[in-house]
Amino acid sequence: MSVVGLLLAAGQGRRMGGGKQLIPWPPPHGSGTLIGSAFDHLKIACDEMIVVLGHQQQQVEEALVPRVYVSVSADPTAEMSDSIKLGLVQALAAEACQCIVLQPADHPEVASQTLRAIIKEAVQYQVAVTPRYQGRNGHPIAIPRKLAETIIDSEMLAGLSEWFRMNACSRKFIDVHDAAVIVDIDTMEDIKEIIDSSNVSD
C-alpha cells in the first residue's frame, strides 16, 4: 500500500496580503517557511508527495528545494475544489496509491501520530477520516482511493466540506490530542496568536 501526501498551496492568501506559503516558520525565528514545515510534517507519514502550486509558483518551488515531490499547476484564482481535484487525479495516477492525505499548506505542524491514525482508519473503514480536537474539526483529511475516485467525478459546487455534509456516510471523525489540526493561518493576527501562545507555554 502506498500513501500519497497532497499539499494544497496554490492560493493567493489574500487575507495575508499574498505569499502566505513563504512566511518564515516558526515565526519569528525564520528557520524555514510555512509550506516547508507543512511539507516536512506531512512527508513523515507518506510514501510520495504531490504539491498543488499556483500563486508565486517559482518562489514556492525554490522554498521547497531540495524536497522531492510531483508538482501540479492550478489557477490561483480558482476555487480550492479545483486544486483538490487536480491533486487527486495526479495521486490516483499511481496504481499503488491506496490512501491520500489532503492538507492545506497553512497547517504546518500536524503530528505524525495524528497522520498515522487517520490513515489507518481511512484504509480500514474505507471512508474519509478527519481529525477532531476538543470538538473542532481539523485538517488534514485521509481519503481512501475508491472515495477519491468518487470525489473526482462529483461536481463539488460548494466545495469539499459541503460535499461531505451532503454525503455524511463517506466520512468519520476521530478525536486527537493534537491542537495543530485546528491551526488555520489566514492573517498576521493568527500568527501573532500562535507566537504569543508559544511564548506562554515556554
mmCIF file of N, CA and C in Angstrom, residues 7 20 60 88:
data_model
loop_
_atom_site.group_PDB
_atom_site.id
_atom_site.type_symbol
_atom_site.label_atom_id
_atom_site.label_comp_id
_atom_site.label_asym_id
_atom_site.label_seq_id
_atom_site.Cartn_x
_atom_site.Cartn_y
_atom_site.Cartn_z
ATOM 1 N N LEU A 7 -0.472 18.232 -0.814
ATOM 2 C CA LEU A 7 -0.365 19.537 -0.168
ATOM 3 C C LEU A 7 -0.937 20.614 -1.087
ATOM 4 N N LYS A 20 1.459 33.728 1.343
ATOM 5 C CA LYS A 20 1.368 33.073 2.649
ATOM 6 C C LYS A 20 2.298 31.868 2.758
ATOM 7 N N VAL A 60 7.733 29.490 -4.548
ATOM 8 C CA VAL A 60 7.371 28.383 -3.663
ATOM 9 C C VAL A 60 8.210 27.152 -3.983
ATOM 10 N N LEU A 88 -5.933 15.101 -6.680
ATOM 11 C CA LEU A 88 -6.418 13.726 -6.551
ATOM 12 C C LEU A 88 -6.186 12.935 -7.828
#
